[in-house]
Amino acid sequence: MSRFWSPIVRSLTPYVAGEQPAVPDLVKLNTNENPYGPSPRALAAIRDAATDGLRLYPDPTASQLRQAIAATHGIGSDQVFVGNGSDEVLAHAFAGLLKHDGPLLFPDVTYSFYPTWCGLYGIEHRAVPVDEALQVRVADFRQPCGAIILPNPNAPTGLALPLDGIEALLRDHPDQPVVIDEAYVDFGAESAVPLVARHPNLLVVQTFSKSRGLAGLRVGFAIGQRPLIEALERVRDSFNSYPTDRLALAGAVAAWEDRAWFETQRDRVVASRERLAGALRSLGFEVLPSAANFLFARHPAIPGEALAAGLRARAILVRRFARPRIQDHLRISIGTDAECDRLVAALRELTGAAPAA
Ligand SMILES: *Cc1c(COP(=O)(O)O)cnc(C)c1O
C-alpha cells in the first residue's frame, strides 16, 4: 500500500500465475506449457526477423498473421484480431464487450483471471455453479445477464461442452455478447469458430501458448463478426497500438503454417494424457475426462495440499487451487512421458500404493 497508488490499485485482486522457479531438474507440470516446444520453422523465422528491421515498429494490425488464420478458417481477415497473448485479447474483450447493465456470467469453477479483469474494469459479475461432476450446465446460464464468458474446454477441469451446448447458449442469449475462451480447444474439444458466421454475438479466443508451444512468444487471437472485432481494435488503439512485436509476428506466422508439426506434437500430448490418466486411476485417483493438455484429479483419501507439498519436496510442481469444491484437486499439465513417469512414481510413494506389477 502506498499513498502514490491510484484508488483502483488498492482495490485490485491481481491474478496469481503458476510459479516459474529456476530449480535444476524440476518437473514443471503447473502452467500447461507444451513439453515439445514450437515448430523449428517458427524458431528459424524468429531468427530471420532478428535484424536491423527491429528499429521499425511492427505491423500494428498483424495483417499477415490475420490472413494466415483467416485462410485456415475460410473467413475474412477482418474477422480476426491478434494480441499479445490471449490474456491481452481477453482483457480487451472484458473492457470492450463484456461490461453492460446486468452481470457478466461465468462458471464458479473456471479461469481465475476472469474475476480479476472484472475488478480492473469495474464489471459486475455472477458465478454460475458447475454441477456435482464439475460440468458446466448451459441451462443454468438461462438468466438475465449482460454478457457471458466461458472456456471450452473449461479450466481447470479440462471438461468440454459439445458444440450444440455452445450453440444453445448463443441462441438463449441473442442480445448478449458470448466469449468462448478456447485456450485448450486443440487438445480435444470442438471449436466454435464455425458458429461465428451464424451468431453475431459470438467471439472465439485462441492462443499460440498451449497447442503451438509458444507461451514465451505471447500471441493470441480472436475470431468474430466485424462489430465485435472492431470493439477490440478500438480498445487496442486506446491502449497499445503495437501489441505484437516483429519477432512474435514472424514466429506465429511460421508456427501457424507448420500444420504437420502442430498435429504431431498435439497427438503426442493427447496420447500421454490418456496414458497418465490410466496410471493415476490405477493409483486410486479420480480423474476427470480431459479435452485439454492437463488432467484434473483428486485422491479420495489424501488432501490435495499434502499431495502438492509432497510433490514439491520431490521437485515436481503441479497446480492446486485453494478454493471451495476443488481444494483437493491437482491440475497436472501433461509433460513428456518421462516427466509423467516421475510424477506417477512420486504419487505412488505419497499414496502408499504398491508398485505396478
Ligand atoms: C493459458 C490460458 C489463457 C491465456 O493464454 P495466453 O498465454 O495469454 O495466450 C487464456 N485462457 C485460459 C483458460 C488459459 O488457461
Coordinates of C-alpha atoms and ligand atoms in Angstrom, one line a residue:
M1 CA 0.0 0.0 0.0
S2 CA 1.3 3.4 -0.9
R3 CA -0.1 6.9 -1.0
F4 CA 1.2 7.1 -4.6
W5 CA -1.3 4.4 -5.7
S6 CA -4.4 5.3 -7.7
P7 CA -7.5 4.3 -5.8
I8 CA -8.2 1.5 -8.3
V9 CA -4.9 -0.2 -7.4
R10 CA -5.9 -0.6 -3.8
S11 CA -9.0 -2.5 -4.8
L12 CA -7.4 -4.9 -7.2
T13 CA -7.0 -8.6 -6.5
P14 CA -4.3 -9.5 -9.1
Y15 CA -4.2 -12.9 -10.8
V16 CA -1.6 -15.2 -9.4
A17 CA 0.1 -17.1 -12.2
G18 CA 1.7 -20.5 -11.7
E19 CA 5.3 -20.1 -10.5
Q20 CA 8.3 -20.3 -12.8
P21 CA 11.1 -21.2 -10.4
A22 CA 14.7 -21.8 -11.6
V23 CA 15.3 -25.1 -9.9
P24 CA 17.5 -27.6 -11.7
D25 CA 15.9 -30.9 -12.8
L26 CA 12.5 -29.6 -11.9
V27 CA 9.5 -31.4 -13.4
K28 CA 7.3 -28.4 -14.2
L29 CA 3.7 -29.5 -14.6
N30 CA 2.0 -26.4 -13.2
T31 CA 1.3 -23.9 -16.1
N32 CA 0.1 -26.1 -19.0
E33 CA 3.1 -25.2 -21.2
N34 CA 3.8 -27.6 -24.1
P35 CA 6.7 -30.0 -23.4
Y36 CA 7.7 -30.2 -27.0
G37 CA 8.1 -26.6 -27.8
P38 CA 7.5 -24.7 -31.0
S39 CA 7.9 -25.7 -34.6
P40 CA 11.6 -25.4 -35.8
R41 CA 10.2 -23.3 -38.6
A42 CA 8.9 -20.8 -36.1
L43 CA 12.3 -20.6 -34.4
A44 CA 14.0 -20.1 -37.8
A45 CA 11.5 -17.3 -38.7
I46 CA 12.2 -15.6 -35.4
R47 CA 16.0 -15.7 -36.0
D48 CA 15.5 -14.4 -39.5
A49 CA 13.4 -11.5 -38.1
A50 CA 16.2 -10.5 -35.7
T51 CA 17.6 -7.9 -37.9
D52 CA 18.1 -4.1 -38.2
G53 CA 14.4 -4.1 -39.1
L54 CA 13.7 -4.1 -35.4
R55 CA 14.3 -0.4 -35.4
L56 CA 10.9 -0.1 -37.1
Y57 CA 7.6 -0.6 -35.4
P58 CA 5.8 -3.8 -36.2
D59 CA 2.7 -4.0 -38.3
P60 CA 0.0 -2.7 -35.9
T61 CA -2.7 -4.9 -37.3
A62 CA -0.7 -8.1 -37.7
S63 CA -2.1 -8.4 -41.2
Q64 CA 0.0 -11.4 -42.4
L65 CA -0.9 -13.4 -39.3
R66 CA -4.5 -12.5 -39.6
Q67 CA -4.6 -13.6 -43.2
A68 CA -3.0 -16.9 -42.4
I69 CA -5.5 -17.6 -39.6
A70 CA -8.4 -16.4 -41.7
A71 CA -7.4 -18.6 -44.7
T72 CA -7.4 -21.7 -42.5
H73 CA -11.0 -20.9 -41.3
G74 CA -12.3 -19.7 -44.7
I75 CA -13.2 -16.3 -43.2
G76 CA -12.2 -12.7 -43.9
S77 CA -9.0 -11.4 -42.2
D78 CA -11.1 -8.5 -40.9
Q79 CA -12.8 -11.1 -38.7
V80 CA -9.6 -11.8 -36.8
F81 CA -7.9 -9.8 -34.1
V82 CA -4.4 -10.5 -32.8
G83 CA -3.0 -9.6 -29.4
N84 CA -0.1 -10.0 -27.0
G85 CA -1.2 -13.4 -25.7
S86 CA -4.8 -14.3 -25.4
D87 CA -4.8 -12.8 -21.9
E88 CA -4.5 -9.4 -23.6
V89 CA -7.2 -10.3 -26.2
L90 CA -9.5 -11.4 -23.3
A91 CA -8.7 -8.2 -21.3
H92 CA -9.7 -6.1 -24.3
A93 CA -12.9 -8.2 -24.6
F94 CA -13.7 -7.5 -20.9
A95 CA -13.2 -3.8 -21.5
G96 CA -14.8 -3.6 -24.8
L97 CA -17.6 -6.2 -24.9
L98 CA -18.4 -7.6 -21.5
K99 CA -19.4 -4.6 -19.4
H100 CA -23.2 -4.0 -19.6
D101 CA -26.2 -3.4 -17.4
G102 CA -26.6 -6.8 -15.9
P103 CA -23.9 -9.2 -14.6
L104 CA -21.3 -10.9 -16.6
L105 CA -21.8 -14.7 -16.1
F106 CA -19.1 -17.3 -15.9
P107 CA -18.8 -20.7 -14.2
D108 CA -17.8 -20.7 -10.5
V109 CA -15.0 -23.1 -11.3
T110 CA -13.1 -21.5 -14.1
Y111 CA -10.1 -19.5 -15.2
S112 CA -9.3 -17.3 -12.2
F113 CA -8.3 -14.3 -14.3
Y114 CA -11.9 -13.5 -15.1
P115 CA -12.8 -12.0 -11.7
T116 CA -9.5 -10.1 -11.8
W117 CA -10.4 -8.4 -15.0
C118 CA -13.9 -7.7 -13.6
G119 CA -12.1 -5.9 -10.7
L120 CA -9.9 -3.9 -13.1
Y121 CA -12.7 -2.8 -15.3
G122 CA -15.5 -2.5 -12.7
I123 CA -17.6 -5.2 -14.3
E124 CA -20.5 -6.6 -12.2
H125 CA -20.3 -10.4 -12.4
R126 CA -22.0 -13.6 -11.1
A127 CA -20.5 -17.0 -10.8
V128 CA -22.8 -19.8 -12.1
P129 CA -22.1 -23.0 -10.2
V130 CA -21.0 -26.0 -12.2
D131 CA -22.8 -29.3 -11.3
E132 CA -21.6 -32.0 -8.9
A133 CA -19.5 -33.5 -11.6
L134 CA -17.9 -30.0 -12.1
Q135 CA -19.5 -29.8 -15.6
V136 CA -20.9 -26.5 -16.9
R137 CA -24.6 -26.7 -17.4
V138 CA -25.8 -24.5 -20.2
A139 CA -29.4 -24.4 -18.8
D140 CA -28.1 -22.8 -15.6
F141 CA -26.9 -19.8 -17.7
R142 CA -30.6 -19.1 -18.7
Q143 CA -30.9 -16.0 -16.6
P144 CA -30.9 -12.3 -17.1
C145 CA -27.3 -11.1 -17.7
G146 CA -25.2 -8.5 -19.5
A147 CA -22.8 -11.0 -21.2
I148 CA -21.2 -14.5 -20.8
I149 CA -17.7 -15.9 -20.9
L150 CA -16.6 -19.4 -20.5
P151 CA -13.6 -21.5 -21.5
N152 CA -14.2 -24.6 -23.7
P153 CA -12.7 -26.9 -22.5
N154 CA -13.1 -25.4 -19.1
A155 CA -10.1 -24.7 -16.9
P156 CA -9.0 -26.1 -14.6
T157 CA -11.3 -29.1 -15.1
G158 CA -10.5 -29.9 -18.7
L159 CA -14.2 -30.8 -19.3
A160 CA -15.5 -29.8 -22.7
L161 CA -19.0 -28.8 -23.8
P162 CA -20.2 -30.2 -27.1
L163 CA -20.8 -27.6 -29.9
D164 CA -24.6 -28.0 -29.6
G165 CA -24.3 -26.8 -26.0
I166 CA -22.4 -23.7 -27.1
E167 CA -24.9 -23.1 -29.8
A168 CA -27.8 -23.4 -27.3
L169 CA -26.1 -20.8 -25.1
L170 CA -25.8 -18.5 -28.1
R171 CA -29.4 -19.0 -29.0
D172 CA -30.5 -18.4 -25.4
H173 CA -28.7 -15.0 -25.4
P174 CA -29.0 -13.5 -28.8
D175 CA -28.7 -10.0 -27.4
Q176 CA -25.7 -10.6 -25.2
P177 CA -22.0 -11.0 -26.2
V178 CA -20.8 -14.5 -25.6
V179 CA -17.0 -15.1 -25.4
I180 CA -15.7 -18.7 -25.7
D181 CA -12.1 -19.0 -24.5
E182 CA -10.6 -21.8 -26.5
A183 CA -7.1 -21.8 -25.0
Y184 CA -7.2 -25.7 -24.9
V185 CA -9.6 -26.5 -27.8
D186 CA -6.9 -28.2 -30.0
F187 CA -6.4 -31.0 -27.5
G188 CA -9.9 -32.5 -27.9
A189 CA -12.8 -30.1 -28.0
E190 CA -14.9 -28.8 -30.9
S191 CA -14.1 -25.2 -31.8
A192 CA -17.0 -22.7 -32.0
V193 CA -15.3 -20.9 -34.9
P194 CA -17.8 -22.4 -37.5
L195 CA -20.6 -20.8 -35.5
V196 CA -19.3 -17.3 -35.9
A197 CA -20.9 -16.9 -39.4
R198 CA -24.4 -17.5 -37.9
H199 CA -24.0 -15.8 -34.5
P200 CA -23.2 -12.0 -34.4
N201 CA -22.8 -12.2 -30.6
L202 CA -20.0 -14.9 -30.6
L203 CA -16.3 -14.1 -30.0
V204 CA -13.9 -17.1 -30.0
V205 CA -10.5 -16.6 -28.4
Q206 CA -7.5 -18.9 -29.0
T207 CA -3.8 -18.8 -28.2
F208 CA -0.4 -20.0 -29.5
S209 CA 0.8 -20.6 -25.9
K210 CA -0.5 -24.2 -25.4
S211 CA -1.0 -26.3 -28.5
R212 CA 1.6 -24.4 -30.5
G213 CA 4.2 -24.4 -27.7
L214 CA 4.8 -20.7 -27.8
A215 CA 3.9 -19.5 -24.3
G216 CA 7.0 -17.4 -24.3
L217 CA 6.2 -15.5 -27.5
R218 CA 2.9 -14.0 -26.3
V219 CA 0.5 -14.4 -29.3
G220 CA -3.3 -14.9 -29.1
F221 CA -6.2 -14.1 -31.3
A222 CA -10.0 -13.7 -31.5
I223 CA -12.4 -14.5 -34.3
G224 CA -15.8 -12.9 -34.6
Q225 CA -18.0 -10.8 -36.8
R226 CA -16.9 -7.3 -37.7
P227 CA -18.6 -5.3 -34.9
L228 CA -17.1 -7.4 -32.2
I229 CA -13.6 -7.3 -33.7
E230 CA -14.0 -3.6 -34.2
A231 CA -14.6 -3.2 -30.4
L232 CA -11.3 -5.0 -29.7
E233 CA -9.5 -2.8 -32.2
R234 CA -10.9 0.3 -30.6
V235 CA -9.7 -0.8 -27.2
R236 CA -6.3 -1.8 -28.6
D237 CA -5.8 1.6 -30.2
S238 CA -6.7 3.3 -26.9
F239 CA -4.1 1.2 -25.0
N240 CA -1.1 -0.1 -27.1
S241 CA -1.3 0.1 -30.9
Y242 CA 1.7 -2.3 -31.4
P243 CA 0.8 -5.3 -29.1
T244 CA 2.6 -8.0 -31.1
D245 CA 6.2 -7.4 -31.9
R246 CA 8.1 -8.3 -35.1
L247 CA 9.6 -11.4 -33.7
A248 CA 6.3 -12.6 -32.4
L249 CA 4.6 -12.0 -35.7
A250 CA 7.3 -13.8 -37.7
G251 CA 7.2 -16.8 -35.3
A252 CA 3.5 -17.0 -35.1
V253 CA 3.0 -17.0 -38.9
A254 CA 5.6 -19.8 -39.3
A255 CA 4.1 -21.8 -36.4
W256 CA 0.6 -21.5 -37.9
E257 CA 1.7 -22.7 -41.3
D258 CA 3.6 -25.7 -39.9
R259 CA 0.5 -27.8 -39.6
A260 CA 2.3 -31.1 -39.6
W261 CA 4.5 -30.1 -36.5
F262 CA 1.4 -28.9 -34.7
E263 CA -0.6 -32.1 -35.3
T264 CA 2.3 -34.4 -34.4
Q265 CA 3.0 -32.7 -31.1
R266 CA -0.6 -32.3 -30.2
D267 CA -1.2 -36.0 -30.8
R268 CA 1.8 -36.9 -28.6
V269 CA 0.4 -34.8 -25.8
V270 CA -3.1 -36.4 -26.1
A271 CA -1.5 -39.9 -26.1
S272 CA 0.5 -39.0 -23.0
R273 CA -2.6 -37.6 -21.3
E274 CA -4.5 -40.8 -21.8
R275 CA -1.6 -42.9 -20.5
L276 CA -1.2 -40.6 -17.4
A277 CA -4.9 -40.7 -16.7
G278 CA -4.8 -44.5 -16.7
A279 CA -1.8 -44.5 -14.4
L280 CA -3.4 -42.1 -11.9
R281 CA -6.6 -44.1 -11.9
S282 CA -4.6 -47.2 -11.0
L283 CA -3.2 -45.3 -8.0
G284 CA -6.8 -44.7 -6.9
F285 CA -7.2 -41.1 -8.2
E286 CA -10.5 -39.8 -9.6
V287 CA -9.5 -38.2 -12.9
L288 CA -11.9 -36.0 -14.9
P289 CA -12.1 -36.9 -18.6
S290 CA -9.9 -34.1 -20.1
A291 CA -10.1 -32.5 -23.5
A292 CA -7.1 -30.3 -22.6
N293 CA -3.3 -30.6 -22.1
F294 CA -3.8 -31.2 -18.4
L295 CA -5.6 -33.5 -16.0
F296 CA -7.7 -32.5 -13.0
A297 CA -7.6 -35.3 -10.4
R298 CA -8.1 -35.9 -6.7
H299 CA -7.4 -38.7 -4.4
P300 CA -10.4 -39.8 -2.3
A301 CA -8.4 -40.1 0.9
I302 CA -5.4 -37.7 0.7
P303 CA -5.9 -33.9 0.9
G304 CA -4.7 -32.0 -2.2
E305 CA -2.5 -29.8 -0.1
A306 CA -0.5 -32.7 1.2
L307 CA -0.1 -34.2 -2.2
A308 CA 1.1 -30.9 -3.7
A309 CA 3.6 -30.4 -0.9
G310 CA 4.9 -34.0 -1.2
L311 CA 5.4 -33.5 -5.0
R312 CA 7.1 -30.1 -4.4
A313 CA 9.5 -31.8 -2.0
R314 CA 10.4 -34.1 -4.9
A315 CA 10.9 -31.2 -7.3
I316 CA 7.6 -31.8 -9.1
L317 CA 5.3 -28.8 -9.5
V318 CA 1.6 -29.1 -10.1
R319 CA -1.1 -26.5 -9.6
R320 CA -3.7 -26.6 -6.8
F321 CA -6.4 -24.0 -6.2
A322 CA -7.3 -23.4 -2.6
R323 CA -10.9 -22.7 -3.5
P324 CA -14.2 -24.3 -2.4
R325 CA -15.1 -27.6 -4.2
I326 CA -11.7 -28.1 -5.8
Q327 CA -9.2 -27.7 -3.0
D328 CA -8.3 -31.4 -3.1
H329 CA -7.8 -31.5 -6.8
L330 CA -4.5 -31.2 -8.5
R331 CA -4.2 -29.8 -12.0
I332 CA -1.4 -31.6 -13.7
S333 CA 0.0 -30.4 -17.0
I334 CA 0.9 -33.1 -19.5
G335 CA 4.7 -33.3 -19.8
T336 CA 6.9 -35.7 -21.6
D337 CA 6.3 -39.3 -20.9
A338 CA 9.5 -39.3 -18.7
E339 CA 8.1 -36.4 -16.7
C340 CA 4.8 -38.1 -16.3
D341 CA 6.6 -41.3 -15.1
R342 CA 8.4 -39.3 -12.5
L343 CA 5.1 -37.8 -11.3
V344 CA 3.5 -41.3 -11.1
A345 CA 6.4 -42.7 -9.2
A346 CA 6.2 -39.8 -6.7
L347 CA 2.5 -40.2 -6.3
R348 CA 2.9 -43.9 -5.8
E349 CA 5.1 -43.1 -2.8
L350 CA 2.8 -40.5 -1.5
T351 CA -0.3 -42.6 -1.7
G352 CA 1.5 -45.7 -0.4
A353 CA 0.3 -47.7 -3.5
A354 CA 2.1 -50.8 -4.4
P355 CA 4.4 -50.6 -7.5
A356 CA 2.8 -51.7 -10.7
A357 CA 3.4 -55.4 -11.4
Ligands
LIG1 C1 -3.5 -20.2 -20.7 C2 -4.8 -19.6 -20.7 C3 -5.1 -18.4 -21.4 C4 -4.0 -17.4 -21.7 O1 -3.1 -17.8 -22.5 P1 -2.0 -16.7 -23.2 O2 -0.7 -17.3 -22.9 O3 -2.2 -15.4 -22.5 O4 -2.4 -16.7 -24.6 C5 -6.4 -18.0 -21.5 N1 -7.4 -18.7 -21.0 C6 -7.2 -19.8 -20.4 C7 -8.4 -20.6 -19.9 C8 -5.9 -20.3 -20.2 O5 -5.7 -21.4 -19.5

